[in-house]
mmCIF file of C-alpha atoms in Angstrom:
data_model
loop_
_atom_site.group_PDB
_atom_site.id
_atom_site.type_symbol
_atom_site.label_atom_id
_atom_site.label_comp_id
_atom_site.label_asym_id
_atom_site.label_seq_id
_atom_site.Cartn_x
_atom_site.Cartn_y
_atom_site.Cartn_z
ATOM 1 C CA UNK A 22 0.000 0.000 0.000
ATOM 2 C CA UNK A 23 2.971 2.117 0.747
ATOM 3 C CA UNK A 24 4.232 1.837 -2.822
ATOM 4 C CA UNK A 25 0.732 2.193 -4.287
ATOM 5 C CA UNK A 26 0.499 5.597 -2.520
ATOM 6 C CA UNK A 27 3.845 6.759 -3.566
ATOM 7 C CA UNK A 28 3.033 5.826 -6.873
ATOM 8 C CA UNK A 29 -0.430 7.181 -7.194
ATOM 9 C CA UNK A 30 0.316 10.467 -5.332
ATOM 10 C CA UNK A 31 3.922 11.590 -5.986
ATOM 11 C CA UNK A 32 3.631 13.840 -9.489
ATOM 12 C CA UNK A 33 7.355 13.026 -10.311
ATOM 13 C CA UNK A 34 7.262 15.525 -13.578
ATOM 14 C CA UNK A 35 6.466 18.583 -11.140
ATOM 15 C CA UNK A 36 9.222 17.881 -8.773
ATOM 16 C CA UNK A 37 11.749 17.761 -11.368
ATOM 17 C CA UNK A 38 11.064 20.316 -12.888
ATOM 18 C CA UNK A 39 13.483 22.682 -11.079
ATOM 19 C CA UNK A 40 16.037 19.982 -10.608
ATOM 20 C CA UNK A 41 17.071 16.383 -12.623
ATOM 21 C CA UNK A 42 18.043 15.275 -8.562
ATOM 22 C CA UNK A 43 15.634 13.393 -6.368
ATOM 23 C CA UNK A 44 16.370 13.846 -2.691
ATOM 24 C CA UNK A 45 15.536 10.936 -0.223
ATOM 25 C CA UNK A 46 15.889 10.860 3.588
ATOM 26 C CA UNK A 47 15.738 7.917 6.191
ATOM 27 C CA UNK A 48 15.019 9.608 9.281
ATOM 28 C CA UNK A 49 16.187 7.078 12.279
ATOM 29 C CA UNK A 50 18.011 4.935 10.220
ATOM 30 C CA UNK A 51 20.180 3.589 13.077
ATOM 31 C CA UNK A 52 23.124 1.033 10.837
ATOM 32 C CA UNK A 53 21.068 -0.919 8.412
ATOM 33 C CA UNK A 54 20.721 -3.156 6.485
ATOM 34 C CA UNK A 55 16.373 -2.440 6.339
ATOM 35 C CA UNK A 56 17.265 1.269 5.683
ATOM 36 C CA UNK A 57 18.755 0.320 2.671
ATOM 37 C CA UNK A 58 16.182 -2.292 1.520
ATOM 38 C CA UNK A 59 13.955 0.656 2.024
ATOM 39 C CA UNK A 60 15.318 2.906 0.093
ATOM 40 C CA UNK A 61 16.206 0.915 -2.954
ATOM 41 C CA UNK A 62 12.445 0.224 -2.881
ATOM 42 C CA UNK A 63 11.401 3.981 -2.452
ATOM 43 C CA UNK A 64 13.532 4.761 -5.512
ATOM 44 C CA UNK A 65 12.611 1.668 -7.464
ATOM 45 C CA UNK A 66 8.874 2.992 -7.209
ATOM 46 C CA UNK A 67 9.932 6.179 -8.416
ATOM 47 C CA UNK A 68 11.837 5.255 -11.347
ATOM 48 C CA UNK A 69 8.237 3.553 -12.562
ATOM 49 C CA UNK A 70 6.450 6.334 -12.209
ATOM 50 C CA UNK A 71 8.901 8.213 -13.917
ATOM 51 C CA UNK A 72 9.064 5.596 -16.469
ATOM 52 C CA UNK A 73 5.141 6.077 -16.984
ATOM 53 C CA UNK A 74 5.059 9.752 -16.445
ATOM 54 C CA UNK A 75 7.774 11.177 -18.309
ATOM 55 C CA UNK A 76 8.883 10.527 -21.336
ATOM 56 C CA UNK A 77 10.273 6.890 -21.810
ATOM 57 C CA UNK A 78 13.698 8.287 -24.010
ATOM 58 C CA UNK A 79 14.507 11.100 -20.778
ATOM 59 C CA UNK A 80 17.170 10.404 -19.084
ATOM 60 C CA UNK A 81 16.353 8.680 -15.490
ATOM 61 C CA UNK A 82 17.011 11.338 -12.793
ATOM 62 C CA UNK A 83 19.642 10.811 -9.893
ATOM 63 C CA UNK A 84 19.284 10.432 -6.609
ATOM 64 C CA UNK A 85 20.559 11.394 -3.817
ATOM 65 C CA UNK A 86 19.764 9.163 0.304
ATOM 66 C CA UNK A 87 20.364 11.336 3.513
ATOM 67 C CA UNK A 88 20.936 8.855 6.338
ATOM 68 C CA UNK A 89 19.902 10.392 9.621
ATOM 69 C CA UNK A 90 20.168 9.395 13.211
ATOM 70 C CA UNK A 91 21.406 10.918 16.266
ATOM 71 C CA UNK A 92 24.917 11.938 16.656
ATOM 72 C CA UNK A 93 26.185 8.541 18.430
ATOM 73 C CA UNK A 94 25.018 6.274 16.205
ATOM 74 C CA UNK A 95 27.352 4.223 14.571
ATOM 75 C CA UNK A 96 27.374 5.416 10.886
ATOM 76 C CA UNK A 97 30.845 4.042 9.906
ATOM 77 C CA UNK A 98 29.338 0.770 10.417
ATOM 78 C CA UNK A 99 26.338 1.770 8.306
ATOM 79 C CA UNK A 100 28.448 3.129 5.604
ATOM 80 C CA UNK A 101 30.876 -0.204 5.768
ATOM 81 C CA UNK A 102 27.720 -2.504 4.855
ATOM 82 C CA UNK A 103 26.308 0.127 2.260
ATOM 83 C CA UNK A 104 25.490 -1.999 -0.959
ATOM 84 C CA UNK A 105 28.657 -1.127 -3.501
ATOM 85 C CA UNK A 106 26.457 -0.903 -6.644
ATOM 86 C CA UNK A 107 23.576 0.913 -4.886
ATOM 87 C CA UNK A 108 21.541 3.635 -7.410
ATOM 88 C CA UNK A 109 22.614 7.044 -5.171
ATOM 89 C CA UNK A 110 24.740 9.222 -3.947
ATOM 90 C CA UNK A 111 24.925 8.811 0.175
ATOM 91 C CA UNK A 112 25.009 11.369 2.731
ATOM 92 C CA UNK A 113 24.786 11.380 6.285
ATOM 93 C CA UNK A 114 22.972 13.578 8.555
ATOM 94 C CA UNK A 115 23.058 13.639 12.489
ATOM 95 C CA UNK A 116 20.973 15.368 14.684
ATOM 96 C CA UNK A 117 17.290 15.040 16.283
ATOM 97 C CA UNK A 118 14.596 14.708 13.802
ATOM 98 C CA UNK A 119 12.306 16.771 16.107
ATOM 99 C CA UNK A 120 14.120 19.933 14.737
ATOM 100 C CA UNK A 121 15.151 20.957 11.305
ATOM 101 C CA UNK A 122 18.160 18.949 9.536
ATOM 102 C CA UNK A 123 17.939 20.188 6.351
ATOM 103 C CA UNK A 124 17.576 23.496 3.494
ATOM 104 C CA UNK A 125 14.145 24.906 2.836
ATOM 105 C CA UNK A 126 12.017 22.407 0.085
ATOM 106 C CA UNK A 127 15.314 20.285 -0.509
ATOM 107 C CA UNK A 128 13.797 16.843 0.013
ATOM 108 C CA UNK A 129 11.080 15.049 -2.208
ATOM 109 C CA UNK A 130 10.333 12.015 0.046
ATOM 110 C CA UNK A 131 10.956 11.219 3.833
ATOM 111 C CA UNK A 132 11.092 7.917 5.337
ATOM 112 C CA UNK A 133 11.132 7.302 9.390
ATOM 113 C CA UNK A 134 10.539 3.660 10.528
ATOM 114 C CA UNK A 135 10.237 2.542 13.929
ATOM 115 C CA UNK A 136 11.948 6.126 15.138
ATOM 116 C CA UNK A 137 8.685 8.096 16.150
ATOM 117 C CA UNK A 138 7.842 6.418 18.733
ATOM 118 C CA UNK A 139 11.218 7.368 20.999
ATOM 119 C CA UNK A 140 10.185 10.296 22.689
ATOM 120 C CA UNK A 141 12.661 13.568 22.228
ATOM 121 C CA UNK A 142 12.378 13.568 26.351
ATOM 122 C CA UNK A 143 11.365 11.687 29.354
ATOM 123 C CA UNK A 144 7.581 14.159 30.136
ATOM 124 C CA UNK A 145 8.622 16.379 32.800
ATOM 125 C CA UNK A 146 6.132 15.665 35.202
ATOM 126 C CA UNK A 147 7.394 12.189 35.843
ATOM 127 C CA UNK A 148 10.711 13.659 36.765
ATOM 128 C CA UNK A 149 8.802 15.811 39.965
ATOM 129 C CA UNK A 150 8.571 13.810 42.815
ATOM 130 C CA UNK A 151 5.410 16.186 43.943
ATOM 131 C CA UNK A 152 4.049 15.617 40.647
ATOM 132 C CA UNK A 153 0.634 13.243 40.136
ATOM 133 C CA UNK A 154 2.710 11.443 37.078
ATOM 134 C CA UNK A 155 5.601 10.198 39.457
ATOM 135 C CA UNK A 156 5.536 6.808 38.233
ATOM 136 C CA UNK A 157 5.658 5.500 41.487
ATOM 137 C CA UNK A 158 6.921 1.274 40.799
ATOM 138 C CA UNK A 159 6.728 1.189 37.147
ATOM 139 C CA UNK A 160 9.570 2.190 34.152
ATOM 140 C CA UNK A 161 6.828 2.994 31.426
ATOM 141 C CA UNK A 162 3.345 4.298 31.298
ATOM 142 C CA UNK A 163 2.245 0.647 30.757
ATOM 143 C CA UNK A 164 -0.381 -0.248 34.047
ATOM 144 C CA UNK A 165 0.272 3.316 35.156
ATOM 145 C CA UNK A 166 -1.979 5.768 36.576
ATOM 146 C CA UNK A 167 -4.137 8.394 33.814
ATOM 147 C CA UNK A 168 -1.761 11.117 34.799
ATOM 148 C CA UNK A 169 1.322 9.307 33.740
ATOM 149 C CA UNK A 170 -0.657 8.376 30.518
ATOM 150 C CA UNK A 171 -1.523 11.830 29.546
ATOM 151 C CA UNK A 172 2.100 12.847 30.386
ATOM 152 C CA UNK A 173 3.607 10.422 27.928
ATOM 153 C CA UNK A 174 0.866 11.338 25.100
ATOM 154 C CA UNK A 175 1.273 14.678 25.483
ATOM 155 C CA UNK A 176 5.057 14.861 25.090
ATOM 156 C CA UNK A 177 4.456 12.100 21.780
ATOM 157 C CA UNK A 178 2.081 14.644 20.560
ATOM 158 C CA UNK A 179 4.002 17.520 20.541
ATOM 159 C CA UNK A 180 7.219 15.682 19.331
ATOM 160 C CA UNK A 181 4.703 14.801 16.449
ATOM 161 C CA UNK A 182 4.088 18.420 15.874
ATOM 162 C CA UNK A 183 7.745 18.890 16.248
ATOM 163 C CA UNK A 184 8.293 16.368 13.512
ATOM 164 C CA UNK A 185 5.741 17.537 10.935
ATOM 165 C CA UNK A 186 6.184 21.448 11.407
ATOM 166 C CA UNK A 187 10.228 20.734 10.602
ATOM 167 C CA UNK A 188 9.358 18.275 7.726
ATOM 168 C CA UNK A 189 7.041 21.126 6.388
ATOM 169 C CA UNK A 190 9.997 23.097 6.030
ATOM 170 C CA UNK A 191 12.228 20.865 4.458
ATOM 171 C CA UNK A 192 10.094 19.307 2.391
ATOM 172 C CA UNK A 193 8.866 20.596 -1.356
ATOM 173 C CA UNK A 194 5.132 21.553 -1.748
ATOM 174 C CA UNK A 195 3.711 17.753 -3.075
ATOM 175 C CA UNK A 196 6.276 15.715 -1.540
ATOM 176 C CA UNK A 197 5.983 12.864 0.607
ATOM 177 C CA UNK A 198 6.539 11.638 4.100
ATOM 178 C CA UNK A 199 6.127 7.636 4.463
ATOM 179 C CA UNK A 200 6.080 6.545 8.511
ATOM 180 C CA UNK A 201 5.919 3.294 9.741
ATOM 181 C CA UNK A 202 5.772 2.639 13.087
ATOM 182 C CA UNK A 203 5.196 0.748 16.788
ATOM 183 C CA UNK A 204 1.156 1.553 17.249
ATOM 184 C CA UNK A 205 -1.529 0.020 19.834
ATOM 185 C CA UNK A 206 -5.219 -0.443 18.381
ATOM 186 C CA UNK A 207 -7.462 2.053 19.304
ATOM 187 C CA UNK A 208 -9.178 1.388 22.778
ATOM 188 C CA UNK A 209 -6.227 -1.440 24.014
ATOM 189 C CA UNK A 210 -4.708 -1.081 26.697
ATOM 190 C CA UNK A 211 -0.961 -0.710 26.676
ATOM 191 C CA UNK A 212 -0.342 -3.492 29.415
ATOM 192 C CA UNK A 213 -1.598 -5.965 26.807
ATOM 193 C CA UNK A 214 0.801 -5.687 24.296
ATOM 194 C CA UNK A 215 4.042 -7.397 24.579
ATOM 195 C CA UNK A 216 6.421 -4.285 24.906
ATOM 196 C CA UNK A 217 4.063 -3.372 27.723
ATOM 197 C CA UNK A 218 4.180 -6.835 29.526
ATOM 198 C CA UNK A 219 8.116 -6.628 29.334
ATOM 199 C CA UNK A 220 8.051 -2.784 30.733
ATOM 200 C CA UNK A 221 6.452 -4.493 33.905
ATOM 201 C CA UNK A 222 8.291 -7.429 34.363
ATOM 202 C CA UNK A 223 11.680 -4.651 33.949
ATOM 203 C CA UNK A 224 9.924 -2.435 36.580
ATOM 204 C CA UNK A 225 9.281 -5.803 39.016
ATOM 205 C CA UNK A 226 12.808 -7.063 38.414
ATOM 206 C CA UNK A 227 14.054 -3.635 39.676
ATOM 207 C CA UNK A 228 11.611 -3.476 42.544
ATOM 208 C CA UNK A 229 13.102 -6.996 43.967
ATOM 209 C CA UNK A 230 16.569 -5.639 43.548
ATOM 210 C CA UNK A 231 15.252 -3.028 45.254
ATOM 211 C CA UNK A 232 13.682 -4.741 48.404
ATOM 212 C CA UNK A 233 17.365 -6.684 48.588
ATOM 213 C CA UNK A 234 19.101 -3.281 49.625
ATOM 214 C CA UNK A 235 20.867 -2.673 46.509
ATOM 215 C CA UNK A 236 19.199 0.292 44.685
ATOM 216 C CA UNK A 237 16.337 2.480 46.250
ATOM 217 C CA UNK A 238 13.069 2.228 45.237
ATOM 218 C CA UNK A 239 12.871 5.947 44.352
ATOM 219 C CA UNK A 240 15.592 5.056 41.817
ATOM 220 C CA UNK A 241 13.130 3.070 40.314
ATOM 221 C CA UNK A 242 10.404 5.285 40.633
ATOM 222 C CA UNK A 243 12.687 7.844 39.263
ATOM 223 C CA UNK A 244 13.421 5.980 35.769
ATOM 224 C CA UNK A 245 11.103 6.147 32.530
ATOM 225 C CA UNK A 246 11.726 4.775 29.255
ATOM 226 C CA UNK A 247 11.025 7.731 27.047
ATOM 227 C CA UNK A 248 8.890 5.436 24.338
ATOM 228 C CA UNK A 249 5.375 5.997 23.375
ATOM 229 C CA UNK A 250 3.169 3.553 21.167
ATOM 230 C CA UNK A 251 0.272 5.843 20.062
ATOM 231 C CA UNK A 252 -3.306 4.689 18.790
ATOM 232 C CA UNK A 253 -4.450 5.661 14.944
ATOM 233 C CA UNK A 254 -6.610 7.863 15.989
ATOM 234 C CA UNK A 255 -4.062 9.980 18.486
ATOM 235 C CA UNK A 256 -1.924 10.004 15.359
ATOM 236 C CA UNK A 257 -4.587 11.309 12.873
ATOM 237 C CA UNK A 258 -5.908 13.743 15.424
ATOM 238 C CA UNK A 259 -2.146 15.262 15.403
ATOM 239 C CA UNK A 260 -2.006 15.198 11.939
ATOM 240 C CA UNK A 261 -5.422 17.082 10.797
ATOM 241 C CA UNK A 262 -4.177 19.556 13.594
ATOM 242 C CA UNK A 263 -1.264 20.041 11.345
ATOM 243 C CA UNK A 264 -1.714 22.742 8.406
ATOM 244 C CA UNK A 265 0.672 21.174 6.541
ATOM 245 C CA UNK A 266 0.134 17.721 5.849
ATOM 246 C CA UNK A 267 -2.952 15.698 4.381
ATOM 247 C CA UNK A 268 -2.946 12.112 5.440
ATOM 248 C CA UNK A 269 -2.868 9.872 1.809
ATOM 249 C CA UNK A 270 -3.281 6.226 3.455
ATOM 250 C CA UNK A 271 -3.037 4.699 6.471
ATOM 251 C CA UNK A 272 -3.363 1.147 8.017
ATOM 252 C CA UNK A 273 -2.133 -1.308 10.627
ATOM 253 C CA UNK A 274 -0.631 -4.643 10.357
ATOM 254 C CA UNK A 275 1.133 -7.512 12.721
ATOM 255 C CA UNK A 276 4.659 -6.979 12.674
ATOM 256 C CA UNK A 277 5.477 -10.292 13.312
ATOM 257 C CA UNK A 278 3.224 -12.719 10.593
ATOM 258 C CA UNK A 279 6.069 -15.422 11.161
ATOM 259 C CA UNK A 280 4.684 -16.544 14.481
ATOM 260 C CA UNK A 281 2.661 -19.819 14.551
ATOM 261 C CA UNK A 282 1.995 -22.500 16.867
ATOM 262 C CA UNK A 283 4.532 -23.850 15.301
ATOM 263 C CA UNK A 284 6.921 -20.755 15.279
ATOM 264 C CA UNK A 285 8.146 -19.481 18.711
ATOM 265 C CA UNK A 286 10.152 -16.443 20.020
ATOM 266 C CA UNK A 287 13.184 -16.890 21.158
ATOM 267 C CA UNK A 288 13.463 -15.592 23.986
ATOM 268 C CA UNK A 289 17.165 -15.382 24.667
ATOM 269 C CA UNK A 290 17.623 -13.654 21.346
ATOM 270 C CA UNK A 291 14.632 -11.404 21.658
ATOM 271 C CA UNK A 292 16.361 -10.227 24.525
ATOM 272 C CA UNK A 293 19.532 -9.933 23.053
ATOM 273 C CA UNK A 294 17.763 -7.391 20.632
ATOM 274 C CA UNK A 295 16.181 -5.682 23.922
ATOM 275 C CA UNK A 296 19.434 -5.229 25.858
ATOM 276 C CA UNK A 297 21.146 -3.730 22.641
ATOM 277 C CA UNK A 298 18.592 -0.708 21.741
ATOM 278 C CA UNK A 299 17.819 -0.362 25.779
ATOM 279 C CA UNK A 300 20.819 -0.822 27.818
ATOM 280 C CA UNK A 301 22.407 2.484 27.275
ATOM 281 C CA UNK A 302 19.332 4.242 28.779
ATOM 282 C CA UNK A 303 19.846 2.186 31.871
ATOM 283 C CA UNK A 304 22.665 2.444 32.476
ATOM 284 C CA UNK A 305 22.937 6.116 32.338
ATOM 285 C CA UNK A 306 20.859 5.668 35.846
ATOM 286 C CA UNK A 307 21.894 2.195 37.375
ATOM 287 C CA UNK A 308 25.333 0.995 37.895
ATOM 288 C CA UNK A 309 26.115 -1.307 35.837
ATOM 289 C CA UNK A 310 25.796 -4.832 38.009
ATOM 290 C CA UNK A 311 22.312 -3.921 38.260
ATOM 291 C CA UNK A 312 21.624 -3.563 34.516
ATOM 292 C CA UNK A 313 23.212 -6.906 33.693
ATOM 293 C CA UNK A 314 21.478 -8.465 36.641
ATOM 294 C CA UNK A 315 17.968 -6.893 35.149
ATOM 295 C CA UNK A 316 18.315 -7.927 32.013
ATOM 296 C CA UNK A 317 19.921 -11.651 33.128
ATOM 297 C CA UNK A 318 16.536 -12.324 35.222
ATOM 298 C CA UNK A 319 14.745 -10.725 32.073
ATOM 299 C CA UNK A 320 14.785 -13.522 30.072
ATOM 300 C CA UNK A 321 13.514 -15.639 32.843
ATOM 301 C CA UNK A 322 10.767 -13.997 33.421
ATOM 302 C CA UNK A 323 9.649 -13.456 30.200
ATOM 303 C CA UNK A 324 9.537 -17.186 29.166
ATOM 304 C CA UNK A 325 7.110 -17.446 31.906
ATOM 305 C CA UNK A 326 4.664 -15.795 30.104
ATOM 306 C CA UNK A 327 5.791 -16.359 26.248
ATOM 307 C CA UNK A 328 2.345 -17.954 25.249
ATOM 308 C CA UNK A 329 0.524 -14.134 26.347
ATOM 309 C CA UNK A 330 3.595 -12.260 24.866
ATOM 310 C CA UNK A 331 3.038 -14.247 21.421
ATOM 311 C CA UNK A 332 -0.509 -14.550 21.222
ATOM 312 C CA UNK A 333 -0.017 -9.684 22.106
ATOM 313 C CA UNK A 334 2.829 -9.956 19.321
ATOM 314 C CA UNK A 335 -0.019 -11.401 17.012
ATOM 315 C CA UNK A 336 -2.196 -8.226 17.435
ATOM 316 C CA UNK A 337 -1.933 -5.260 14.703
ATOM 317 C CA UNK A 338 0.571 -3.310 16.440
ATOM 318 C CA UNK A 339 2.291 -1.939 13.785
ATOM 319 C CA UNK A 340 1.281 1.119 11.435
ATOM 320 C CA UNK A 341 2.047 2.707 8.500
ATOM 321 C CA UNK A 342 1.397 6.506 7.164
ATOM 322 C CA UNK A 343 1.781 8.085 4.060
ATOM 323 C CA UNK A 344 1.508 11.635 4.413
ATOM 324 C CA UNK A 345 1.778 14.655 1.307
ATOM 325 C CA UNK A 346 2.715 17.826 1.984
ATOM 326 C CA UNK A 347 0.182 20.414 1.041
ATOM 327 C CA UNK A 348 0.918 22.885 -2.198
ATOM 328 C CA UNK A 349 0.522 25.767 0.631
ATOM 329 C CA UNK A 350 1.226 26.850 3.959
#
């Protein structure tokens, strides 16, 4: 649907018609290899429609891939694995997506996959212990009180806004922004989706290490994972709130169709991945015995209840948005 929209949508002959160069960014594209699966795919739909819209003899336009992530990723890695015979020229670009990263109308299409749901900040309010969002016991809004829910959706929305009103800038008048990302069906609760069942069983693992003298509770309390899943509707609602930005197609899908009864997670791999994309957060705010004891009883605990985290990972919890940028504002 993703390619049907680009190719429907994306007027190819307009956009070059200042410039023979097609400009592509990955925003979040941490060190591959799916960024560059993605992209090859992005500009294989656009040399189609090019094919189709312009004239068949015209010579095929370049391109030209931004890879952007924040400043400690490891690009030299990313650039080491970069296909040798790929169609572009490569570039990349550190720095927060939440703020601008590149020229005024300089890119044609942006693509951000499972980036926009890292929050730019832990919400403040869960950093005030006088606060009603001090997330007293837990690491994540997940079985948290409404307080620390509407702190965590607020800060996603306005990172949203943050997103879109920089994209707006950066983007040329009919371009497009493609998202794909972690979602939660409208109406579910967050504690019944894997990533949610996992936040609590972190948050209990702590609290025991806790009760043994080791860390303090408050240090515990004091700890949130700055990651928000939102709903379809949370995301359109930001979206039509935006001048900028019409929504082209939307829809939600399981992220995980290889899972059967006859299929399992693995759990010590699974959290293998975990540890990886988490552990620096962590440890930036426990020493680092208690991180590798957290994630050591993680796994544990977590096969205990693989049946409920498979049958959650089975759910449509992942979404997809194709956004165009309006021909004004």
């Amino acid at each position: 649907m993703i390619e049907e929209a680009i190719t429907k949508k994306l007027d190819v002959k307009f956009l070059l018609s200042s410039s023979n160069t097609i400009r592509i960014a990955d925003l979040g594209c941490a060190v591959g290899p799916n960024t560059f699966d993605a992209m090859q795919s992005i500009i294989d739909v656009i040399k189609l429609k090019y094919q189709t819209q312009v004239l068949p003899a015209s010579p095929m336009p370049e391109f030209q891939v931004f890879f952007n992530d924040q400043p400690a990723n490891d690009f030299n890695t990313l650039f080491k694995s970069m296909p040798p015979k790929r169609e572009y020229f490569a570039a990349a670009v550190p720095g927060s997506f939440y703020g601008r990263l590149f020229p005024d109308s300089s890119l044609h299409v942006v693509y951000s996959s499972y980036a926009l749901h890292w929050l730019s900040k832990v919400p403040e309010d869960l950093e005030d212990k006088n606060s009603p969002a001090w997330n007293r016991g837990k690491i994540h809004h997940a079985s948290a009180g409404e307080e620390v829910l509407r702190a965590y959706a607020g800060q996603w929305a306005d990172d949203l806004s943050s997103f879109l009103n920089a994209r707006a800038r950066e983007i040329v008048p009919g371009g497009i922004v493609v998202i794909v990302t972690h979602s939660i069906p409208d109406g579910m609760e967050y504690s019944e989706l894997a990533n949610g069942m996992m936040y609590n069983c972190m948050a209990s693992i702590l609290l025991d290490i806790a009760k043994r003298g080791l860390i303090t509770e408050e240090q515990v309390d004091a700890f949130n994972l700055p990651t928000y899943a939102a709903s379809p509707g949370e995301f359109v609602s930001v979206v039509e709130n935006n001048e900028y930005f019409n929504i082209v197609t939307m829809g939600e899908s399981n992220p995980s169709p290889w899972l059967t009864d006859d299929v399992h997670v693995d759990m010590n791999e699974f959290v293998s991945h975990i540890r990886a994309a988490m552990e620096g957060m962590f440890s930036k705010h426990f020493s680092r015995e208690i991180v590798n004891e957290m994630f050591e009883q993680l796994e544990a605990r977590l096969s205990e209840i693989s049946v409920e985290m498979e049958s959650a990972y089975k759910d449509k919890i992942q979404a997809f948005y194709v956004l165009q940028r309006n021909d004004s504002g």
